[in-house]
Coordinates of C-alpha atoms in Angstrom, one line a residue:
X1 CA -50.8 42.9 -8.4
X2 CA -50.8 46.3 -10.0
X3 CA -48.9 47.8 -7.1
X4 CA -46.0 45.3 -7.2
X5 CA -42.8 46.8 -8.5
X6 CA -39.9 45.0 -10.2
X7 CA -36.7 46.2 -11.7
X8 CA -36.9 46.2 -15.4
X9 CA -35.1 47.2 -18.6
X10 CA -36.1 48.2 -22.2
X11 CA -34.3 46.4 -25.0
X12 CA -35.8 48.4 -27.8
X13 CA -38.0 45.6 -29.2
X14 CA -41.4 46.3 -30.6
X15 CA -44.7 45.2 -29.3
X16 CA -44.3 42.0 -31.4
X17 CA -41.6 40.7 -29.0
X18 CA -43.1 39.4 -25.8
X19 CA -41.5 40.2 -22.5
X20 CA -42.5 36.9 -21.0
X21 CA -45.1 34.2 -21.5
X22 CA -47.0 32.3 -18.9
X23 CA -49.8 29.8 -18.5
X24 CA -51.7 28.4 -15.6
X25 CA -51.3 24.6 -15.4
X26 CA -52.6 22.1 -12.8
X27 CA -52.8 18.4 -12.5
X28 CA -56.6 18.1 -13.2
X29 CA -56.8 20.0 -16.6
X30 CA -55.2 20.1 -19.9
X31 CA -52.6 22.7 -20.9
X32 CA -54.3 26.0 -21.6
X33 CA -53.6 29.0 -23.8
X34 CA -50.8 31.3 -23.0
X35 CA -50.9 34.9 -22.0
X36 CA -48.2 37.5 -22.5
X37 CA -47.0 41.1 -22.0
X38 CA -45.7 43.0 -25.0
X39 CA -45.1 46.5 -23.8
X40 CA -41.3 46.3 -24.5
X41 CA -40.4 46.3 -20.8
X42 CA -38.7 43.1 -19.5
X43 CA -38.3 42.2 -15.8
X44 CA -34.8 42.1 -14.6
X45 CA -34.6 39.1 -12.3
X46 CA -31.6 37.4 -10.8
X47 CA -31.7 34.2 -8.7
X48 CA -28.7 33.3 -6.5
X49 CA -28.2 29.9 -5.0
X50 CA -25.0 29.0 -3.1
X51 CA -24.4 25.2 -3.4
X52 CA -23.3 24.1 0.1
X53 CA -22.3 20.7 -1.2
X54 CA -22.9 17.4 0.5
X55 CA -22.1 17.6 4.2
X56 CA -19.9 14.7 5.4
X57 CA -20.3 13.4 8.9
X58 CA -17.4 13.6 11.2
X59 CA -18.9 13.1 14.7
X60 CA -18.0 10.1 17.0
X61 CA -20.6 7.3 17.3
X62 CA -22.6 8.6 14.3
X63 CA -24.3 5.5 12.7
X64 CA -27.0 4.2 10.4
X65 CA -28.4 0.8 9.7
X66 CA -29.8 -0.3 6.3
X67 CA -30.8 -3.6 4.7
X68 CA -27.8 -4.7 2.6
X69 CA -29.4 -7.3 0.4
X70 CA -28.2 -9.0 -2.8
X71 CA -26.6 -6.6 -5.3
X72 CA -27.7 -3.6 -3.2
X73 CA -26.1 -0.2 -3.6
X74 CA -26.5 2.0 -0.5
X75 CA -25.5 5.4 0.8
X76 CA -25.2 5.6 4.6
X77 CA -26.3 8.9 6.1
X78 CA -26.1 9.6 9.8
X79 CA -29.5 9.0 11.4
X80 CA -29.4 12.2 13.5
X81 CA -28.4 14.8 10.9
X82 CA -28.6 13.1 7.5
X83 CA -24.9 13.7 6.8
X84 CA -23.0 11.3 4.5
X85 CA -20.7 8.7 5.9
X86 CA -20.2 5.8 3.4
X87 CA -21.4 4.0 0.3
X88 CA -21.5 0.2 0.0
X89 CA -22.1 -1.7 -3.2
X90 CA -22.8 -5.4 -2.7
X91 CA -21.4 -7.1 -5.8
X92 CA -22.9 -10.5 -5.1
X93 CA -26.2 -12.2 -4.4
X94 CA -25.2 -12.7 -0.7
X95 CA -27.7 -11.3 1.8
X96 CA -25.9 -9.4 4.7
X97 CA -29.2 -8.4 6.3
X98 CA -29.5 -5.3 8.5
X99 CA -26.0 -3.7 8.2
X100 CA -24.8 -0.9 10.4
X101 CA -22.0 1.7 9.6
X102 CA -20.6 3.4 12.7
X103 CA -17.9 6.1 13.0
X104 CA -16.1 4.5 15.9
X105 CA -13.3 7.1 16.3
X106 CA -13.4 10.8 15.3
X107 CA -11.1 13.9 15.1
X108 CA -9.2 16.1 12.7
X109 CA -5.7 14.9 13.6
X110 CA -3.9 11.6 13.4
X111 CA -3.7 8.5 15.6
X112 CA -1.1 5.8 16.0
X113 CA -1.8 2.4 14.4
X114 CA 0.7 -0.4 14.7
X115 CA 3.8 1.8 15.3
X116 CA 4.8 5.0 17.0
X117 CA 6.4 6.3 13.8
X118 CA 4.3 9.4 13.2
X119 CA 4.3 9.2 9.3
X120 CA 2.5 5.9 9.7
X121 CA -0.3 7.3 11.8
X122 CA -3.9 7.0 10.4
X123 CA -6.6 9.6 10.2
X124 CA -8.4 10.0 13.4
X125 CA -11.8 9.0 11.9
X126 CA -12.3 5.3 11.5
X127 CA -15.4 3.2 10.6
X128 CA -16.9 -0.1 11.7
X129 CA -19.2 -2.0 9.4
X130 CA -21.5 -4.5 11.2
X131 CA -23.7 -6.8 9.1
X132 CA -26.2 -9.2 10.6
X133 CA -24.6 -12.0 8.6
X134 CA -21.0 -11.5 7.5
X135 CA -19.3 -13.2 4.5
X136 CA -15.6 -13.7 4.8
X137 CA -15.3 -13.9 1.0
X138 CA -17.9 -11.4 0.1
X139 CA -17.1 -8.8 -2.7
X140 CA -18.1 -5.3 -1.9
X141 CA -17.1 -1.9 -3.2
X142 CA -16.7 0.4 -0.2
X143 CA -16.5 4.2 -0.3
X144 CA -15.6 6.2 2.8
X145 CA -16.0 9.9 3.0
X146 CA -13.6 12.3 4.8
X147 CA -13.9 16.1 5.3
X148 CA -11.3 18.5 4.2
X149 CA -10.4 19.3 7.8
X150 CA -9.9 15.6 8.6
X151 CA -7.6 15.1 5.6
X152 CA -5.7 18.4 6.1
X153 CA -5.1 17.6 9.8
X154 CA -3.7 14.2 9.0
X155 CA -1.4 15.6 6.2
X156 CA -0.1 18.3 8.5
X157 CA 0.5 16.0 11.5
X158 CA 2.2 13.1 9.5
X159 CA 3.8 15.0 6.7
X160 CA 2.1 12.6 4.3
X161 CA 0.3 13.4 1.0
X162 CA -3.3 12.5 0.1
X163 CA -2.0 11.1 -3.2
X164 CA -0.2 8.3 -1.2
X165 CA -3.1 7.4 1.1
X166 CA -4.2 3.8 1.6
X167 CA -7.3 2.2 3.0
X168 CA -6.7 -0.1 6.0
X169 CA -8.9 -3.0 7.1
X170 CA -8.8 -5.3 10.1
X171 CA -11.3 -8.0 11.2
X172 CA -12.0 -6.2 14.5
X173 CA -11.7 -2.4 15.0
X174 CA -8.9 -0.2 13.9
X175 CA -8.5 1.1 17.5
X176 CA -7.7 -2.5 18.7
X177 CA -4.4 -2.4 16.7
X178 CA -1.9 -0.5 18.7
X179 CA 1.9 -0.2 18.9
X180 CA 1.8 -2.3 22.1
X181 CA -0.5 -4.9 20.4
X182 CA 0.0 -4.8 16.6
X183 CA -2.1 -7.8 16.1
X184 CA -4.9 -6.7 18.4
X185 CA -7.4 -6.0 15.5
X186 CA -6.4 -9.0 13.5
X187 CA -4.7 -9.5 10.2
X188 CA -4.2 -6.1 8.4
X189 CA -5.3 -5.5 4.8
X190 CA -3.8 -2.4 3.2
X191 CA -4.8 -1.3 -0.3
X192 CA -4.5 1.6 -2.7
X193 CA -7.9 3.1 -3.2
X194 CA -9.3 5.3 -5.9
X195 CA -9.2 8.9 -4.6
X196 CA -12.2 10.9 -5.5
X197 CA -13.8 14.2 -4.4
X198 CA -17.3 15.4 -3.4
X199 CA -17.1 19.1 -3.3
X200 CA -14.3 19.8 -0.8
X201 CA -14.6 16.3 0.7
X202 CA -12.5 13.3 -0.1
X203 CA -13.9 9.9 -1.2
X204 CA -11.8 6.7 -0.9
X205 CA -13.1 3.7 -2.8
X206 CA -11.9 0.1 -3.1
X207 CA -13.4 -3.3 -3.8
X208 CA -12.7 -5.7 -0.9
X209 CA -13.2 -9.5 -1.1
X210 CA -12.8 -10.4 2.6
X211 CA -16.1 -9.3 4.3
X212 CA -16.8 -6.4 6.6
X213 CA -15.1 -5.2 9.7
X214 CA -13.0 -2.1 10.7
X215 CA -11.8 0.5 8.2
X216 CA -9.3 3.4 8.4
X217 CA -7.1 5.4 6.2
X218 CA -3.5 6.6 6.1
X219 CA 0.0 5.4 5.1
X220 CA 0.5 2.6 7.7
X221 CA 3.8 1.2 6.3
X222 CA 2.7 -2.1 7.8
X223 CA 4.9 -5.1 7.1
X224 CA 2.9 -8.3 7.8
X225 CA 5.0 -11.2 9.0
X226 CA 5.7 -13.4 5.9
X227 CA 4.3 -16.5 7.7
X228 CA 1.2 -18.3 6.6
X229 CA -0.2 -19.9 9.7
X230 CA -2.6 -22.8 9.0
X231 CA -3.7 -23.4 12.6
X232 CA -2.8 -22.9 16.3
X233 CA -4.5 -25.2 18.8
X234 CA -4.1 -26.3 22.4
X235 CA -5.1 -29.4 24.4
X236 CA -4.7 -30.9 27.8
X237 CA -2.5 -34.0 27.9
X238 CA -1.5 -35.6 31.2
X239 CA -2.1 -32.3 33.1
X240 CA 0.2 -30.5 30.5
X241 CA -0.9 -28.0 27.9
X242 CA 0.3 -29.2 24.5
X243 CA 0.3 -26.5 21.9
X244 CA 0.5 -27.3 18.2
X245 CA 0.6 -25.2 15.1
X246 CA 1.4 -25.5 11.4
X247 CA 2.6 -23.1 8.7
X248 CA 2.3 -23.6 4.9
X249 CA 5.1 -21.1 4.1
X250 CA 7.7 -19.0 5.8
X251 CA 10.0 -16.2 4.6
X252 CA 12.7 -14.8 6.8
X253 CA 11.0 -16.1 10.0
X254 CA 13.1 -16.1 13.1
X255 CA 11.2 -17.5 16.1
X256 CA 7.8 -18.2 17.7
X257 CA 7.4 -16.8 21.2
X258 CA 4.7 -18.6 23.2
X259 CA 2.7 -16.3 25.5
X260 CA 0.3 -17.3 28.3
X261 CA -2.4 -15.5 30.1
X262 CA -4.8 -16.5 33.0
X263 CA -7.4 -13.9 32.1
X264 CA -7.2 -13.7 28.3
X265 CA -6.0 -10.1 28.5
X266 CA -2.5 -9.8 30.0
X267 CA 0.0 -12.2 28.3
X268 CA 3.5 -13.0 29.4
X269 CA 6.1 -15.1 27.4
X270 CA 6.9 -18.6 28.7
X271 CA 9.1 -20.0 25.9
X272 CA 10.4 -19.9 22.4
X273 CA 10.6 -22.2 19.4
X274 CA 12.9 -21.6 16.4
X275 CA 11.1 -20.9 13.1
X276 CA 12.1 -22.5 9.8
X277 CA 13.5 -19.3 8.3
X278 CA 12.5 -19.9 4.7
X279 CA 10.1 -22.7 3.7
X280 CA 7.5 -23.4 1.0
X281 CA 6.2 -26.7 2.5
X282 CA 4.1 -27.4 5.5
X283 CA 5.9 -27.2 8.9
X284 CA 4.5 -28.6 12.1
X285 CA 5.5 -27.3 15.6
X286 CA 4.8 -28.4 19.2
X287 CA 5.3 -26.8 22.5
X288 CA 4.5 -28.3 25.9
X289 CA 3.7 -26.2 29.0
X290 CA 4.2 -28.4 32.0
X291 CA 3.8 -25.6 34.6
X292 CA 0.0 -25.4 34.8
X293 CA -1.1 -23.7 38.0
X294 CA -4.5 -22.4 37.0
X295 CA -7.7 -24.0 35.8
X296 CA -8.0 -21.6 32.8
X297 CA -5.0 -20.9 30.5
X298 CA -4.9 -18.8 27.3
X299 CA -2.1 -19.1 24.8
X300 CA -1.0 -17.2 21.7
X301 CA 2.0 -17.1 19.4
X302 CA 4.1 -14.1 18.8
X303 CA 5.5 -14.7 15.3
X304 CA 8.8 -12.8 14.9
X305 CA 10.8 -12.3 11.6
X306 CA 14.5 -11.5 11.1
X307 CA 13.8 -7.8 11.0
X308 CA 12.0 -8.1 14.4
X309 CA 8.6 -7.4 12.9
X310 CA 6.0 -9.5 14.6
X311 CA 2.3 -10.3 14.7
X312 CA 0.1 -12.5 16.9
X313 CA -1.9 -15.6 16.3
X314 CA -5.4 -16.5 17.4
X315 CA -5.8 -17.4 21.1
X316 CA -6.0 -21.0 22.2
X317 CA -7.8 -22.0 25.5
X318 CA -6.6 -25.0 27.6
X319 CA -8.6 -25.8 30.8
X320 CA -7.8 -28.4 33.4
X321 CA -11.4 -28.6 34.6
X322 CA -14.0 -31.0 33.4
X323 CA -16.4 -29.9 30.7
X324 CA -18.6 -27.0 31.7
X325 CA -21.7 -28.0 33.5
X326 CA -23.9 -25.8 31.5
X327 CA -25.3 -25.8 28.0
X328 CA -25.6 -22.8 25.6
X329 CA -28.7 -22.7 23.4
X330 CA -28.6 -22.0 20.6
X331 CA -25.0 -22.5 19.6
X332 CA -24.3 -21.0 17.0
X333 CA -26.6 -18.1 17.9
X334 CA -27.7 -14.9 16.1
X335 CA -29.0 -12.5 18.8
X336 CA -30.2 -14.0 22.0
X337 CA -28.9 -17.1 23.8
X338 CA -29.8 -19.1 26.9
X339 CA -27.5 -20.7 29.5
X340 CA -29.1 -23.9 30.8
X341 CA -27.4 -25.0 34.1
X342 CA -26.9 -28.6 35.0
X343 CA -26.2 -30.1 38.5
X344 CA -24.4 -27.0 39.9
X345 CA -24.4 -25.4 43.3
X346 CA -27.3 -22.9 43.8
X347 CA -26.2 -19.3 44.2
X348 CA -25.1 -16.2 42.4
X349 CA -23.5 -16.4 39.0
X350 CA -21.7 -13.9 36.8
X351 CA -21.6 -14.3 33.1
X352 CA -19.0 -12.5 30.9
X353 CA -18.9 -12.6 27.1
X354 CA -15.4 -12.2 25.8
X355 CA -14.0 -11.9 22.3
X356 CA -11.3 -14.4 21.2
X357 CA -8.6 -12.0 22.5
X358 CA -10.1 -12.0 26.0
X359 CA -11.7 -8.5 25.9
X360 CA -14.9 -8.2 27.8
X361 CA -17.9 -7.4 25.7
X362 CA -20.8 -8.1 28.1
X363 CA -21.2 -8.8 31.9
X364 CA -24.5 -10.0 33.5
X365 CA -25.3 -11.4 36.9
X366 CA -28.1 -13.7 38.1
X367 CA -29.0 -16.6 40.2
X368 CA -28.5 -20.2 39.1
X369 CA -30.0 -23.5 40.2
X370 CA -30.0 -27.0 38.7
X371 CA -32.0 -26.9 35.5
X372 CA -32.5 -23.1 35.5
X373 CA -31.9 -20.8 32.6
X374 CA -30.2 -17.4 32.3
X375 CA -31.2 -15.4 29.3
X376 CA -28.7 -13.2 27.5
X377 CA -30.1 -10.6 25.0
X378 CA -27.7 -9.1 22.5
X379 CA -28.2 -6.3 19.9
X380 CA -28.1 -7.7 16.4
X381 CA -25.5 -5.1 15.4
X382 CA -23.3 -5.3 18.5
X383 CA -21.3 -8.4 17.4
X384 CA -19.7 -9.5 14.2
X385 CA -19.9 -13.1 13.1
X386 CA -17.2 -15.3 14.7
X387 CA -16.1 -17.2 17.8
X388 CA -16.6 -15.8 21.3
X389 CA -15.9 -17.1 24.8
X390 CA -18.7 -17.4 27.4
X391 CA -17.3 -17.3 31.0
X392 CA -19.4 -18.5 33.9
X393 CA -18.3 -17.6 37.4
X394 CA -20.0 -19.1 40.4
X395 CA -19.3 -20.6 43.8
X396 CA -18.1 -23.7 42.0
X397 CA -15.4 -21.8 40.1
X398 CA -14.9 -20.4 36.6
X399 CA -15.9 -22.3 33.5
X400 CA -15.4 -21.2 29.9
X401 CA -17.1 -22.4 26.7
X402 CA -16.7 -21.3 23.1
X403 CA -19.8 -19.9 21.3
X404 CA -20.3 -19.1 17.7
X405 CA -22.1 -15.9 16.4
X406 CA -23.6 -16.5 13.0

């Protein structure tokens, strides 16, 4: 309007030099003729925009689920605030289905991993990636984002430098690996990522070829035991628990400690077997536990090398009872499952779903009768693919059966 005022300047040009040119354009008509002002006065306009950069999420339990199909390339932004967490590039034609990224630990300091040595602490913030269908040999480029405060806090606490940082991966969750249970999260993968930046934020990128699970970052200094364990199994033989395991190679191995638990959680040592020391051929071992006093017995190996570094095997279950008098349908399962009871005593029943390390994931109560069903509903993103233990407690005792999550 004629009453609007704008700061302006005169550059001395004549009327043949336009100050500015404009034209009215809309989507329904062709481009029209231009109009202009040529009085030698030009508007003095300055636009200021402060680029805030991409905000990286750092809050505990932030999450987002997306469909990670074949060859997909996805950025995961927190559902609540739209702040960036991770990027995943599926490098294969494998279909992971609905995949959730969760920040399962948060903070701007450092947390212990497998040791109490402070320089080997990890950043507080860790991630858990939960696909509907995992692929143990899938190839994926994973980028995790950390804020400047998170990185600076870790560097100050540990004395480490960002230039030395590594990405750390375990089959379970990072928080399950602790100084008291270095094998709690499973086998540790530690790699040297590409270190990038996003404004003041840090991006750590690496291509993994062993599926999804838990991720963290730091300089763990983890020294995996140089033993390749082929299998660890247990069976009942003449009321004794016979444990067998095999290795394909050993380097500086010292001993195998055999641990036993009655609840799958608290383990105590019951014996030792000398390791081969150094070997490049298959070695077979046997240990017999003749002191069974409980119906349900969980076993694991503590594999110790000459430097006293150690790690744990998978857990083997040996039960002295007859086969469980219930059927799990379907097995393997994807989300829901049903427990179909056989000829059992009518009464209350308690169901617990445990991971292979004996940690409780779900507890549900109900009433059973011969031929009845008990339905268990599970969130698709709550469990990774793998083996779990279904424990049924009733007036008739405790029974355990392995179930497989696809």
